Every structure is written in structure tokens, then in C-alpha cells.
Amino acid sequence: MHEIIVSSQMPVLALRGLVVYPAQTVHFDVAREKSVKALEKAMEQDQILMLLPQKDILNDDPSVDQLYNLGTVVKVKQMLRSSGETIRVLVTGMYRAQITEVNQTDPYMVARVEMVEDKPYTLTTKLRAMIREANMAFRAYMDLQQHNAQGLQLKMMASTDPGFIADCIAQYAAFDYPDKIKLLLQLNPGTRLDVAMKLLAREIEMVSIELEMQNKAKASMDQNQRDYYLREQMKAIRTELGEENEEDEIASYKDRIRKLCLCEESEKKLLKDVARLEKQPFGSSEGAVLRNYLDTVLELPWNVTTKERVDIQAAQKILEKDHYGMRKVKERILESLAVHQLAPNMPPQVICLVGPPGVGKTSIAYSIARSLNRNMARISLGGVRDEADIRGHRKTYVGSMPGRIISAMIQAGSNNPLLLLDEVDKMGADYRGDPSAALLEVLDGEQNATYRDHYLEIPYDLSNVMFICTANTLDTVPRPLLDRMEIIELESYTDEEKKMIAEHHLIPKQMKKHGLKKSQLKISTDALEDTIRCYTRESGVRSLERLISKICRKADLILVQENAPKKVTVTSKNLEEFLGVRRYLPEHQESEDAVGLVTGLAWTSVGGEILQVEVNVMDGSGKLELTGNLGDVMKESAHAAMSYIRSHAKELGVASDFYKTKDIHIHFPEGAVPKDGPSAGVTMCTAIVSALTGRTVRKDVAMTGEISIRGRVLPIGGLKEKTMAALRYGIHTVIIPEKNERDLEEIDQLVRSKLHFVTANMVDTVLKTALNPVETEMPVLQQMPIESAACEHKTQIQQ
């Protein structure tokens, strides 16, 4: 404890905005004249000074009434004069005191003071808890302020005086001036500590908020400074590398847009987006979206056109070199060239190539592009279900991109390419839209000159684009889409065509891939024919190419072994050493004519097949049984044949009550294979008549045609494939509907030369041609009408 001195002439110094508490060491500046003189007087005496806080901090010369009556007696520890009249003074508080008498007010104040003691208190448990809580709160406050007050905190922890702890908190905490006065005037230590804790809690909350705001402001300022610094660095780096800066980029965009010579609407839209980009801050996400958009638009071939080939002979030579057959497709392309030569402004037509897998739909499109000297891009539409895949996504979405049509135009690099829409029949539709509906505008020559992609938002001209679509079937293609396309059907290859394709294209291609020379591998003609007949069942040549590749691999293996031969020869005899056991054995004719056994012709997705029909007639009650995994249409054809036979029983030599006394069983072998369609109608009718009359059926005759209940023979489809199957089976005579006679022009000339065709308008002609005469009749008499009919129809075909 400091010595308590009561002096009759103790100098008094007025404090404004500052409060000094007992037992606290504080330094402050003294500048007012009265204050300086009072300080000097105290230093001349015993360095004891009375500090009184003034009520109005704006008053430079307060009177006694304008000072609080209670203050603190301090001892001056140090006084330091700085520049000017300001004095830095260090004091330590001794005790609270009040003025009892003012002895002097000028040139400085002197007064008689007396000590004021705190009220007595009892150190209860509650008070101890308050002291502990006050120490913890003060430590937290000092940590927030980042002040090193370890010595003070140790003193506070060692003290049990609540008044001292409250004075320490009041001295070092940034309380408001009125709150500090309130704590100075409070003489109850417990109450003073309670008030100090409440004020400290409020101050801690305020300091926390201030710090949070400061941190945010600092982080924002640091980020801005960092961005500015990096921008400056990037500018310097670009300058060193000779690259354009942001201003040059904007100018480049504007210049490139104006050079495109777009329509006013499109140019205005793009320049507006460039202006928006110019206002974007560096590194903003909106800026990245606009850059991607402008780059995509400027990548489009707005004014890039390839010069189309107009030399028809050169184009024909390319088409013939790349593909064997496909006469219709080649003719159509040459027609397009001829039209373009005479009418250059006519937009190209949309062509749809329809055919089974592997017949060369996609590859012929590449050849067409080469023959026309057009760039090409392929768009695979198989499995596409989203309309946005065609039209694109709006650029407001994250990761948006243009549709496949615009992307293909960028890939092609010209505004008059050939776009191949592959597998157009395999598109789907779901809740995201129907992509086939989006293609309507693309393929419509009246609309696609102003095609709008969702991503571009400006019109793009597709009128110079040549579209070629491919499909395996037209059943799943919407009718409005079909209406915009010219359909060209590609039929299955005949065995002869497959052989020619293999010899001229597939074998040289695979030998080159496998590093084989012509002098190292030879595949004989009979081996190639056996490969086609005994190892493949397809309409195209994909499986055939895989088998040739397998032969080449086996040949490579033979040629790299020790003591290897210089040349590998593949023949029909050693073919199984290269390809394994034959999968499909050749179909052979029956050894002799039989009753109730007729050879029909069927079409499948992999080509034509022969279809034998067996009929048994048994005593019974008139039941008709159909077996062989038949469809509803085929069953209806059997009933139609039965109706015809019942109505013409007398002319056919059949018992009039056979439908009551006989059970008829019609069976189609290979029951695991589903069968349907009307073209087996005449076949079933012939087999039933043969079984009922006992007349044998010629084994070298095959037939196809739909039957009506009046006995008319109606036209069928797939004649080319069916006749190929007949030739493979060794058939000599083929009965076809009369209305299919025009289709014979589409059949391969080799097939036509080896088969004899009989056209039939009524079932009578079919029966006369296919059925042998009854054995009891004279063979010569019975054969004459048949031969006459055959000769008659043959003459009709030749005409």
C-alpha cells in the first residue's frame, strides 16, 4: 500500500475522457496550462497529485462545479517533455479521495482532500465465483485484443479483493467514459465487480463483432489486392510473350464478327454479347460463358464453301472403285451431280438409305462425300432420347453446348458438307422431348435456311448441306420425318455379290492390315464360296470380313513359325483348319418327288431361306392342326387355302366331304424358329391338295405367293432374296405371283439365267406346274398341259 498523504495544498489536475483508478499505473499527455502548472507543482513537492475527471470533456477550463467530487490521488512516477508544450506523464493511483475544501483555483487548482474508503464486504462463495468468472472473462477479452498483460492477470488471479479486480477491468477495458465514471463512483466492491463484469461481457461481444467485420474487410481487401497483382503480372507476361491482352481480345472479337458479314440481327446480337463481355470482371463465370459462346459462333464455317466436283465420270469412277453393286444409290448420286451442273442453286435432297446391317450404308456415304468433293461429318443417332442433343442447350445452363448438327458443322469445316445421320431409326423419345421432331426443321429444305440452335440463338443456313440418313427399318421412323426423305432401299447381297466384294475389297483390305503380300496368301474361289455358304448367314458382309480376318491371322501364325512355307493356300478341303467346323451345311433337295411335301420360299433379315411344308391327311372328324411356331397371319393363310380347296373340291379331284372325314396336319419344320407372313399361302394349298389327291410334288419346284379364298395369287415382297435361296437349294423352277413379274428386273442376271420363272395369277397355274400327274393316267398326256403352261409363262416373261 502507498502511504496515504493528506495535504492542505495538494494540486488538482482535471482529466477529460480519462479515469485513473487506485493501484493502476497509467500514462497520459498533459497540454493545458493549468494542468501543466499543477503537475510541475506536484513534482516540486512530494509528487502527489489529485486527479478529478471533468463532467464535460469539451470544456477546456472547467470550474470546481464542472468536476466530479470524487477522484483518485496518484503519485507521479515519470514526466517527459516532448516537442511543444505537451508533457507525457506516468502516474500510479493510490486511493479514492474527495475534495473537502478548495484553496486555490488560479494559476492552478489546489484543494484539501480526504481519503474515501470502500464499504466493508464479506468474501462469500458467490463473490469468489464472481472473482473467478471476472478473471476468465478479462483473459478472454485481452486475448481478443491481442494484448500481452500476463503480469496484470497474475496480480488479478492472486487477489481476492473484488474492488481491485473491478478497478483493473475498468482501467484496461475500452468502456465508455460514463461507464468508467460509474465504476469510479461505486464504493461497494461487490456491486462494482458485478457492474464491471456486465460491461466486460458487452465489450467482449462488441470486440468479437468488430474483429469479424475487420477480418471480412481484410479478406476482401487482400483478395482484391491479390487479383490486381495477378492481373498486372498477367499483363506483363502477355506483353513479354507478344499475346493480346483483354482489350485486344475484345477488339479481335468485334473485328472477326464484322468480317463474317452476317445479317443485321445476328451481328447486333453478337456485338451486344461482346459488349457484355467487356464489362465482366476478370475471371468471372459469366465472362467464361460468353467467351465459350463467342468462340463457338466464330468457329462455325459461315462463309467457307468447298468447291463441289461436277465431273460425273470422275465421281462414277470413285463410286465404282469403293463399292460393288448398289446401282440405285450410285445412279441417284450421279443424278444429283447432273442436276447441280444444270441448276447450281437447287438445294440438295435428303436421302435415306434403308437396308439390313452390313450392306454398306455408312461406307457408301463416305464414298459419296469423296465423289462430290464435300467435307463430311457423321452423327450417330442410335439411342438418342433428348431433344437437346439435336437442338443444343441454352447457354444459361452450366456446361451447355450446341446440338449435334451445329457441332458437326464445326467438325466439317464448311457450310456445304455431307452430314451422315446414322441409325435414324433407333432414336427414342422420353420426358426430355422427341429428337425426331427436332430433325423436322433440319431436314426440311423450306425451313433449314434459318435453322436456330438453342445455344446459338441466331439463325444458321443449312440449305447447302447434303443430308444422308441410314436406317435398318422404316417401321420406327415417324411419318412426318419420312415425308422429308427420299427412300432408297438397299437389299441383301447375293452370294455372287459377296464373292465379288470379298475378292475385290475385303481380302486385299485384310491382307494389308495383317501385313500379308499377295505372294504369301491365296484364298481359292471354292474356299471363298464355302466360307460364304457354310460359315455366314447374313445380309451384309461383316461376318464374312471377320472370317477373312481370322484366315489372315492363322496365315500369319503359320508364316512366322520355323520351317514355314513361303505361301499359304486356303482351299475348300483345308478350310476347316482355318475356320473350324462348318456351321451351316448346304441344303439338299429331296431325293425324289413326294406327296404332301412342298418347297416354299421365305424372307428373313439375313436373306432368303427355303421353307418346306409337310402335310399329313388322316381319317378323322375334319380337324385342321397347324404346328411349327406359326404366326396369326400364316394360320389365316392356311384357313384361306382350306376354303379354296373346299369350294373347288370337284375340279381338284378331292372328295367333297373330306373336311368331315379327314384330319389335316400342316407342319413347318424347325419349330423353334418363329414364322409368319402370307407368302406361304400357295405353298400350303399345294401341299394340302397333294396330300388329299395323292399326287406327288416336283422336288425341283419352289413357290411363293399369298392366296385368297377365291384362288387368286397375290404379290409378295423380298423376291430377290427368295430367288437366291432357291438357287442355293438347287431349285430349277420358281413360281411367283404374276404381279411380281416387274420385280424380276431387280434380280441379279446370274440368278435369272439359272432359274426358270413361272408367273401365276390363279392357284390353278401353281397346281398344274408343281403337281405331277396321277400314276394311273398317261404320263405324256398329263405332262403336256404343264409344259405348255410353263412355256406360255416363260414367253410372257421374255416379252
Tab-separated table of N, CA, C and O in Angstrom, residues 541-643:
chain	number	residue	atom	x	y	z
A	541	VAL	N	-21.839	-58.146	-95.224
A	541	VAL	CA	-20.554	-58.845	-95.332
A	541	VAL	C	-19.696	-58.653	-94.085
A	541	VAL	O	-18.496	-58.882	-94.126
A	542	ARG	N	-20.280	-58.236	-92.963
A	542	ARG	CA	-19.473	-58.007	-91.763
A	542	ARG	C	-18.904	-59.308	-91.222
A	542	ARG	O	-17.718	-59.403	-90.898
A	543	SER	N	-19.740	-60.326	-91.080
A	543	SER	CA	-19.248	-61.613	-90.586
A	543	SER	C	-18.239	-62.209	-91.563
A	543	SER	O	-17.243	-62.813	-91.140
A	544	LEU	N	-18.479	-62.024	-92.849
A	544	LEU	CA	-17.538	-62.523	-93.851
A	544	LEU	C	-16.173	-61.848	-93.694
A	544	LEU	O	-15.129	-62.509	-93.784
A	545	GLU	N	-16.179	-60.559	-93.429
A	545	GLU	CA	-14.910	-59.845	-93.241
A	545	GLU	C	-14.189	-60.345	-91.993
A	545	GLU	O	-12.962	-60.485	-91.983
A	546	ARG	N	-14.939	-60.627	-90.934
A	546	ARG	CA	-14.315	-61.170	-89.720
A	546	ARG	C	-13.694	-62.541	-89.983
A	546	ARG	O	-12.622	-62.865	-89.450
A	547	LEU	N	-14.372	-63.357	-90.793
A	547	LEU	CA	-13.827	-64.683	-91.115
A	547	LEU	C	-12.563	-64.567	-91.966
A	547	LEU	O	-11.598	-65.319	-91.766
A	548	ILE	N	-12.548	-63.620	-92.902
A	548	ILE	CA	-11.336	-63.410	-93.702
A	548	ILE	C	-10.203	-62.917	-92.819
A	548	ILE	O	-9.041	-63.316	-92.983
A	549	SER	N	-10.537	-62.068	-91.849
A	549	SER	CA	-9.525	-61.612	-90.893
A	549	SER	C	-8.964	-62.782	-90.095
A	549	SER	O	-7.756	-62.853	-89.817
A	550	LYS	N	-9.838	-63.718	-89.735
A	550	LYS	CA	-9.392	-64.904	-88.994
A	550	LYS	C	-8.443	-65.753	-89.851
A	550	LYS	O	-7.436	-66.268	-89.356
A	551	ILE	N	-8.765	-65.901	-91.127
A	551	ILE	CA	-7.878	-66.651	-92.018
A	551	ILE	C	-6.511	-65.968	-92.103
A	551	ILE	O	-5.462	-66.631	-92.068
A	552	CYS	N	-6.500	-64.647	-92.183
A	552	CYS	CA	-5.234	-63.905	-92.255
A	552	CYS	C	-4.416	-64.080	-90.992
A	552	CYS	O	-3.180	-64.215	-91.046
A	553	ARG	N	-5.082	-64.102	-89.833
A	553	ARG	CA	-4.343	-64.309	-88.577
A	553	ARG	C	-3.718	-65.697	-88.527
A	553	ARG	O	-2.568	-65.863	-88.093
A	554	LYS	N	-4.489	-66.683	-88.954
A	554	LYS	CA	-3.945	-68.047	-88.986
A	554	LYS	C	-2.759	-68.131	-89.949
A	554	LYS	O	-1.753	-68.801	-89.666
A	555	ALA	N	-2.875	-67.439	-91.078
A	555	ALA	CA	-1.781	-67.437	-92.047
A	555	ALA	C	-0.543	-66.767	-91.474
A	555	ALA	O	0.591	-67.237	-91.675
A	556	ASP	N	-0.731	-65.665	-90.745
A	556	ASP	CA	0.404	-65.003	-90.082
A	556	ASP	C	1.110	-65.961	-89.126
A	556	ASP	O	2.342	-66.013	-89.058
A	557	LEU	N	0.309	-66.712	-88.359
A	557	LEU	CA	0.880	-67.651	-87.394
A	557	LEU	C	1.691	-68.740	-88.102
A	557	LEU	O	2.769	-69.136	-87.631
A	558	ILE	N	1.186	-69.202	-89.232
A	558	ILE	CA	1.908	-70.245	-89.977
A	558	ILE	C	3.214	-69.694	-90.541
A	558	ILE	O	4.271	-70.340	-90.496
A	559	LEU	N	3.172	-68.469	-91.066
A	559	LEU	CA	4.329	-67.901	-91.750
A	559	LEU	C	5.470	-67.522	-90.810
A	559	LEU	O	6.615	-67.396	-91.249
A	560	VAL	N	5.191	-67.308	-89.521
A	560	VAL	CA	6.260	-66.899	-88.590
A	560	VAL	C	6.883	-68.084	-87.864
A	560	VAL	O	7.817	-67.891	-87.073
A	561	GLN	N	6.372	-69.271	-88.088
A	561	GLN	CA	6.947	-70.439	-87.422
A	561	GLN	C	8.197	-70.930	-88.171
A	561	GLN	O	8.460	-70.556	-89.311
A	562	GLU	N	8.956	-71.784	-87.487
A	562	GLU	CA	10.150	-72.365	-88.106
A	562	GLU	C	9.740	-73.298	-89.260
A	562	GLU	O	8.713	-73.977	-89.200
A	563	ASN	N	10.593	-73.310	-90.264
A	563	ASN	CA	10.350	-74.139	-91.452
A	563	ASN	C	8.984	-73.832	-92.069
A	563	ASN	O	8.263	-74.727	-92.526
A	564	ALA	N	8.607	-72.553	-92.004
A	564	ALA	CA	7.293	-72.150	-92.526
A	564	ALA	C	7.324	-72.144	-94.053
A	564	ALA	O	8.344	-71.842	-94.677
A	565	PRO	N	6.200	-72.469	-94.691
A	565	PRO	CA	6.129	-72.392	-96.152
A	565	PRO	C	6.162	-70.933	-96.614
A	565	PRO	O	5.831	-70.021	-95.854
A	566	LYS	N	6.534	-70.722	-97.853
A	566	LYS	CA	6.584	-69.371	-98.384
A	566	LYS	C	5.197	-68.842	-98.722
A	566	LYS	O	4.986	-67.632	-98.778
A	567	LYS	N	4.243	-69.740	-98.926
A	567	LYS	CA	2.899	-69.321	-99.308
A	567	LYS	C	1.868	-70.210	-98.644
A	567	LYS	O	2.056	-71.418	-98.556
A	568	VAL	N	0.816	-69.603	-98.157
A	568	VAL	CA	-0.292	-70.335	-97.534
A	568	VAL	C	-1.466	-70.325	-98.507
A	568	VAL	O	-1.886	-69.258	-98.966
A	569	THR	N	-1.971	-71.479	-98.826
A	569	THR	CA	-3.099	-71.603	-99.746
A	569	THR	C	-4.293	-72.183	-98.993
A	569	THR	O	-4.182	-73.222	-98.333
A	570	VAL	N	-5.401	-71.506	-99.077
A	570	VAL	CA	-6.637	-71.935	-98.408
A	570	VAL	C	-7.570	-72.490	-99.474
A	570	VAL	O	-7.926	-71.787	-100.432
A	571	THR	N	-7.963	-73.730	-99.319
A	571	THR	CA	-8.889	-74.373	-100.254
A	571	THR	C	-10.102	-74.878	-99.502
A	571	THR	O	-10.164	-74.804	-98.270
A	572	SER	N	-11.052	-75.415	-100.246
A	572	SER	CA	-12.253	-75.953	-99.610
A	572	SER	C	-11.926	-77.135	-98.707
A	572	SER	O	-12.592	-77.357	-97.699
A	573	LYS	N	-10.870	-77.871	-99.053
A	573	LYS	CA	-10.524	-79.060	-98.278
A	573	LYS	C	-9.912	-78.700	-96.923
A	573	LYS	O	-10.182	-79.356	-95.921
A	574	ASN	N	-9.035	-77.686	-96.891
A	574	ASN	CA	-8.386	-77.338	-95.614
A	574	ASN	C	-9.017	-76.126	-94.943
A	574	ASN	O	-8.430	-75.523	-94.051
A	575	LEU	N	-10.199	-75.718	-95.386
A	575	LEU	CA	-10.842	-74.524	-94.828
A	575	LEU	C	-11.147	-74.688	-93.346
A	575	LEU	O	-11.037	-73.739	-92.558
A	576	GLU	N	-11.521	-75.904	-92.929
A	576	GLU	CA	-11.854	-76.130	-91.519
A	576	GLU	C	-10.648	-75.950	-90.617
A	576	GLU	O	-10.798	-75.691	-89.416
A	577	GLU	N	-9.433	-76.098	-91.131
A	577	GLU	CA	-8.232	-75.852	-90.329
A	577	GLU	C	-8.111	-74.371	-89.964
A	577	GLU	O	-7.489	-74.019	-88.955
A	578	PHE	N	-8.699	-73.497	-90.748
A	578	PHE	CA	-8.622	-72.055	-90.501
A	578	PHE	C	-9.857	-71.527	-89.771
A	578	PHE	O	-9.746	-70.643	-88.929
A	579	LEU	N	-11.030	-72.068	-90.089
A	579	LEU	CA	-12.280	-71.514	-89.547
A	579	LEU	C	-13.035	-72.482	-88.643
A	579	LEU	O	-14.084	-72.118	-88.102
A	580	GLY	N	-12.549	-73.697	-88.483
A	580	GLY	CA	-13.245	-74.651	-87.643
A	580	GLY	C	-14.319	-75.392	-88.420
A	580	GLY	O	-14.456	-75.278	-89.641
A	581	VAL	N	-15.119	-76.139	-87.677
A	581	VAL	CA	-16.164	-76.959	-88.301
A	581	VAL	C	-17.202	-76.058	-88.962
A	581	VAL	O	-17.556	-75.001	-88.439
A	582	ARG	N	-17.705	-76.482	-90.114
A	582	ARG	CA	-18.713	-75.713	-90.831
A	582	ARG	C	-19.979	-75.568	-89.989
A	582	ARG	O	-20.505	-76.536	-89.464
A	583	ARG	N	-20.447	-74.355	-89.894
A	583	ARG	CA	-21.619	-74.078	-89.050
A	583	ARG	C	-22.925	-74.437	-89.755
A	583	ARG	O	-23.870	-74.898	-89.131
A	584	TYR	N	-22.986	-74.162	-91.040
A	584	TYR	CA	-24.225	-74.385	-91.781
A	584	TYR	C	-23.922	-75.339	-92.940
A	584	TYR	O	-23.085	-75.024	-93.796
A	585	LEU	N	-24.577	-76.468	-92.941
A	585	LEU	CA	-24.387	-77.434	-94.027
A	585	LEU	C	-25.293	-77.066	-95.184
A	585	LEU	O	-26.438	-76.615	-94.988
A	586	PRO	N	-24.834	-77.259	-96.418
A	586	PRO	CA	-25.664	-76.917	-97.583
A	586	PRO	C	-26.966	-77.709	-97.584
A	586	PRO	O	-27.007	-78.885	-97.209
A	587	GLU	N	-28.034	-77.042	-97.973
A	587	GLU	CA	-29.338	-77.703	-98.029
A	587	GLU	C	-29.456	-78.482	-99.339
A	587	GLU	O	-29.106	-77.979	-100.407
A	588	HIS	N	-29.939	-79.690	-99.232
A	588	HIS	CA	-30.045	-80.554	-100.411
A	588	HIS	C	-31.510	-80.845	-100.712
A	588	HIS	O	-32.360	-80.892	-99.807
A	589	GLN	N	-31.767	-81.055	-101.992
A	589	GLN	CA	-33.120	-81.422	-102.405
A	589	GLN	C	-33.469	-82.819	-101.910
A	589	GLN	O	-32.602	-83.627	-101.577
A	590	GLU	N	-34.788	-83.021	-101.866
A	590	GLU	CA	-35.237	-84.375	-101.597
A	590	GLU	C	-34.807	-85.296	-102.761
A	590	GLU	O	-34.701	-84.853	-103.910
A	591	SER	N	-34.566	-86.555	-102.452
A	591	SER	CA	-34.059	-87.486	-103.481
A	591	SER	C	-35.109	-87.805	-104.542
A	591	SER	O	-34.790	-88.137	-105.676
A	592	GLU	N	-36.398	-87.675	-104.183
A	592	GLU	CA	-37.454	-87.979	-105.158
A	592	GLU	C	-38.694	-87.167	-104.825
A	592	GLU	O	-38.835	-86.616	-103.727
A	593	ASP	N	-39.598	-87.090	-105.804
A	593	ASP	CA	-40.849	-86.363	-105.579
A	593	ASP	C	-41.653	-87.051	-104.485
A	593	ASP	O	-41.682	-88.281	-104.392
A	594	ALA	N	-42.346	-86.260	-103.660
A	594	ALA	CA	-43.091	-86.818	-102.533
A	594	ALA	C	-44.482	-86.210	-102.473
A	594	ALA	O	-44.733	-85.125	-103.018
A	595	VAL	N	-45.359	-86.915	-101.801
A	595	VAL	CA	-46.728	-86.442	-101.608
A	595	VAL	C	-46.778	-85.576	-100.345
A	595	VAL	O	-46.265	-85.952	-99.288
A	596	GLY	N	-47.424	-84.419	-100.449
A	596	GLY	CA	-47.623	-83.560	-99.278
A	596	GLY	C	-46.366	-82.841	-98.813
A	596	GLY	O	-46.354	-82.288	-97.716
A	597	LEU	N	-45.326	-82.806	-99.596
A	597	LEU	CA	-44.085	-82.115	-99.245
A	597	LEU	C	-43.776	-81.094	-100.332
A	597	LEU	O	-43.471	-81.454	-101.468
A	598	VAL	N	-43.875	-79.794	-99.979
A	598	VAL	CA	-43.711	-78.708	-100.943
A	598	VAL	C	-42.611	-77.769	-100.454
A	598	VAL	O	-42.501	-77.502	-99.249
A	599	THR	N	-41.829	-77.245	-101.380
A	599	THR	CA	-40.756	-76.296	-101.050
A	599	THR	C	-41.264	-74.878	-101.264
A	599	THR	O	-41.629	-74.495	-102.395
A	600	GLY	N	-41.314	-74.130	-100.167
A	600	GLY	CA	-41.684	-72.717	-100.237
A	600	GLY	C	-40.444	-71.839	-100.104
A	600	GLY	O	-39.335	-72.313	-99.869
A	601	LEU	N	-40.634	-70.533	-100.233
A	601	LEU	CA	-39.537	-69.568	-100.122
A	601	LEU	C	-39.918	-68.517	-99.085
A	601	LEU	O	-41.057	-68.034	-99.051
A	602	ALA	N	-38.937	-68.166	-98.250
A	602	ALA	CA	-39.205	-67.208	-97.172
A	602	ALA	C	-38.132	-66.127	-97.152
A	602	ALA	O	-37.001	-66.345	-97.594
A	603	TRP	N	-38.506	-64.955	-96.634
A	603	TRP	CA	-37.559	-63.843	-96.475
A	603	TRP	C	-37.237	-63.673	-94.993
A	603	TRP	O	-38.128	-63.713	-94.145
A	604	THR	N	-35.956	-63.489	-94.684
A	604	THR	CA	-35.522	-63.185	-93.311
A	604	THR	C	-34.627	-61.954	-93.357
A	604	THR	O	-34.227	-61.485	-94.424
A	605	SER	N	-34.301	-61.429	-92.179
A	605	SER	CA	-33.475	-60.225	-92.106
A	605	SER	C	-32.062	-60.464	-92.602
A	605	SER	O	-31.320	-59.514	-92.856
A	606	VAL	N	-31.648	-61.727	-92.697
A	606	VAL	CA	-30.296	-62.036	-93.167
A	606	VAL	C	-30.319	-62.653	-94.560
A	606	VAL	O	-29.343	-63.248	-94.989
A	607	GLY	N	-31.431	-62.526	-95.277
A	607	GLY	CA	-31.508	-63.072	-96.625
A	607	GLY	C	-32.660	-64.040	-96.783
A	607	GLY	O	-33.530	-64.181	-95.914
A	608	GLY	N	-32.680	-64.712	-97.922
A	608	GLY	CA	-33.758	-65.653	-98.198
A	608	GLY	C	-33.475	-67.044	-97.668
A	608	GLY	O	-32.329	-67.428	-97.449
A	609	GLU	N	-34.533	-67.808	-97.440
A	609	GLU	CA	-34.429	-69.188	-96.966
A	609	GLU	C	-35.501	-70.014	-97.668
A	609	GLU	O	-36.556	-69.499	-98.063
A	610	ILE	N	-35.221	-71.329	-97.820
A	610	ILE	CA	-36.273	-72.233	-98.310
A	610	ILE	C	-37.114	-72.655	-97.109
A	610	ILE	O	-36.620	-72.733	-95.982
A	611	LEU	N	-38.385	-72.895	-97.352
A	611	LEU	CA	-39.316	-73.221	-96.271
A	611	LEU	C	-40.159	-74.410	-96.731
A	611	LEU	O	-41.047	-74.272	-97.565
A	612	GLN	N	-39.866	-75.576	-96.179
A	612	GLN	CA	-40.614	-76.767	-96.569
A	612	GLN	C	-41.903	-76.887	-95.764
A	612	GLN	O	-41.924	-76.577	-94.564
A	613	VAL	N	-42.947	-77.334	-96.437
A	613	VAL	CA	-44.253	-77.536	-95.805
A	613	VAL	C	-44.603	-79.020	-95.918
A	613	VAL	O	-44.540	-79.593	-97.016
A	614	GLU	N	-44.963	-79.626	-94.780
A	614	GLU	CA	-45.359	-81.037	-94.754
A	614	GLU	C	-46.820	-81.134	-94.361
A	614	GLU	O	-47.250	-80.454	-93.410
A	615	VAL	N	-47.562	-81.979	-95.088
A	615	VAL	CA	-48.992	-82.170	-94.795
A	615	VAL	C	-49.280	-83.664	-94.709
A	615	VAL	O	-48.885	-84.428	-95.604
A	616	ASN	N	-49.966	-84.036	-93.638
A	616	ASN	CA	-50.458	-85.406	-93.473
A	616	ASN	C	-51.976	-85.381	-93.425
A	616	ASN	O	-52.565	-84.503	-92.767
A	617	VAL	N	-52.601	-86.364	-94.109
A	617	VAL	CA	-54.063	-86.499	-94.081
A	617	VAL	C	-54.408	-87.822	-93.417
A	617	VAL	O	-53.885	-88.868	-93.798
A	618	MET	N	-55.278	-87.745	-92.397
A	618	MET	CA	-55.651	-88.945	-91.635
A	618	MET	C	-57.162	-89.001	-91.493
A	618	MET	O	-57.835	-87.957	-91.566
A	619	ASP	N	-57.676	-90.230	-91.305
A	619	ASP	CA	-59.110	-90.363	-91.030
A	619	ASP	C	-59.425	-89.655	-89.718
A	619	ASP	O	-58.684	-89.751	-88.736
A	620	GLY	N	-60.525	-88.954	-89.732
A	620	GLY	CA	-60.883	-88.223	-88.510
A	620	GLY	C	-62.193	-87.518	-88.670
A	620	GLY	O	-63.083	-87.972	-89.404
A	621	SER	N	-62.301	-86.359	-88.030
A	621	SER	CA	-63.571	-85.623	-87.999
A	621	SER	C	-63.456	-84.241	-88.651
A	621	SER	O	-64.282	-83.370	-88.415
A	622	GLY	N	-62.394	-84.001	-89.406
A	622	GLY	CA	-62.274	-82.734	-90.111
A	622	GLY	C	-61.487	-81.669	-89.370
A	622	GLY	O	-61.669	-80.473	-89.630
A	623	LYS	N	-60.614	-82.072	-88.467
A	623	LYS	CA	-59.813	-81.097	-87.727
A	623	LYS	C	-58.637	-80.620	-88.588
A	623	LYS	O	-58.073	-81.392	-89.365
A	624	LEU	N	-58.267	-79.347	-88.410
A	624	LEU	CA	-57.091	-78.760	-89.078
A	624	LEU	C	-56.096	-78.351	-87.992
A	624	LEU	O	-56.394	-77.482	-87.165
A	625	GLU	N	-54.943	-78.985	-87.997
A	625	GLU	CA	-53.925	-78.703	-86.981
A	625	GLU	C	-52.712	-78.053	-87.646
A	625	GLU	O	-52.222	-78.531	-88.682
A	626	LEU	N	-52.242	-76.959	-87.050
A	626	LEU	CA	-51.105	-76.203	-87.584
A	626	LEU	C	-49.998	-76.188	-86.546
A	626	LEU	O	-50.212	-75.766	-85.398
A	627	THR	N	-48.809	-76.633	-86.904
A	627	THR	CA	-47.667	-76.641	-85.983
A	627	THR	C	-46.442	-76.075	-86.685
A	627	THR	O	-46.400	-75.985	-87.906
A	628	GLY	N	-45.444	-75.696	-85.869
A	628	GLY	CA	-44.198	-75.145	-86.408
A	628	GLY	C	-43.957	-73.705	-85.998
A	628	GLY	O	-43.239	-72.978	-86.677
A	629	ASN	N	-44.589	-73.265	-84.855
A	629	ASN	CA	-44.366	-71.901	-84.341
A	629	ASN	C	-44.826	-70.860	-85.359
A	629	ASN	O	-44.064	-70.004	-85.789
A	630	LEU	N	-46.105	-70.938	-85.729
A	630	LEU	CA	-46.649	-70.080	-86.769
A	630	LEU	C	-47.331	-68.863	-86.167
A	630	LEU	O	-47.945	-68.927	-85.098
A	631	GLY	N	-47.270	-67.749	-86.922
A	631	GLY	CA	-47.964	-66.537	-86.520
A	631	GLY	C	-49.405	-66.530	-86.987
A	631	GLY	O	-49.855	-67.390	-87.742
A	632	ASP	N	-50.142	-65.506	-86.531
A	632	ASP	CA	-51.573	-65.432	-86.855
A	632	ASP	C	-51.808	-65.288	-88.352
A	632	ASP	O	-52.750	-65.881	-88.905
A	633	VAL	N	-50.991	-64.506	-89.035
A	633	VAL	CA	-51.201	-64.299	-90.475
A	633	VAL	C	-51.015	-65.600	-91.237
A	633	VAL	O	-51.775	-65.921	-92.159
A	634	MET	N	-50.017	-66.378	-90.825
A	634	MET	CA	-49.767	-67.648	-91.503
A	634	MET	C	-50.914	-68.627	-91.242
A	634	MET	O	-51.321	-69.383	-92.149
A	635	LYS	N	-51.449	-68.623	-90.052
A	635	LYS	CA	-52.587	-69.501	-89.747
A	635	LYS	C	-53.809	-69.119	-90.584
A	635	LYS	O	-54.544	-69.978	-91.073
A	636	GLU	N	-54.012	-67.806	-90.745
A	636	GLU	CA	-55.139	-67.362	-91.565
A	636	GLU	C	-54.954	-67.785	-93.021
A	636	GLU	O	-55.937	-68.110	-93.719
A	637	SER	N	-53.705	-67.796	-93.501
A	637	SER	CA	-53.444	-68.250	-94.867
A	637	SER	C	-53.811	-69.716	-95.025
A	637	SER	O	-54.347	-70.136	-96.082
A	638	ALA	N	-53.562	-70.554	-94.010
A	638	ALA	CA	-53.925	-71.972	-94.068
A	638	ALA	C	-55.443	-72.127	-94.175
A	638	ALA	O	-55.954	-72.959	-94.947
A	639	HIS	N	-56.182	-71.329	-93.399
A	639	HIS	CA	-57.656	-71.407	-93.467
A	639	HIS	C	-58.160	-70.904	-94.812
A	639	HIS	O	-59.153	-71.434	-95.346
A	640	ALA	N	-57.497	-69.880	-95.382
A	640	ALA	CA	-57.897	-69.404	-96.709
A	640	ALA	C	-57.674	-70.491	-97.756
A	640	ALA	O	-58.503	-70.698	-98.661
A	641	ALA	N	-56.552	-71.213	-97.643
A	641	ALA	CA	-56.287	-72.313	-98.586
A	641	ALA	C	-57.341	-73.409	-98.441
A	641	ALA	O	-57.824	-73.969	-99.447
A	642	MET	N	-57.715	-73.713	-97.206
A	642	MET	CA	-58.744	-74.738	-96.984
A	642	MET	C	-60.067	-74.306	-97.593
A	642	MET	O	-60.790	-75.113	-98.198
A	643	SER	N	-60.419	-73.041	-97.472
A	643	SER	CA	-61.680	-72.557	-98.045
A	643	SER	C	-61.671	-72.711	-99.564
A	643	SER	O	-62.677	-73.102	-100.184
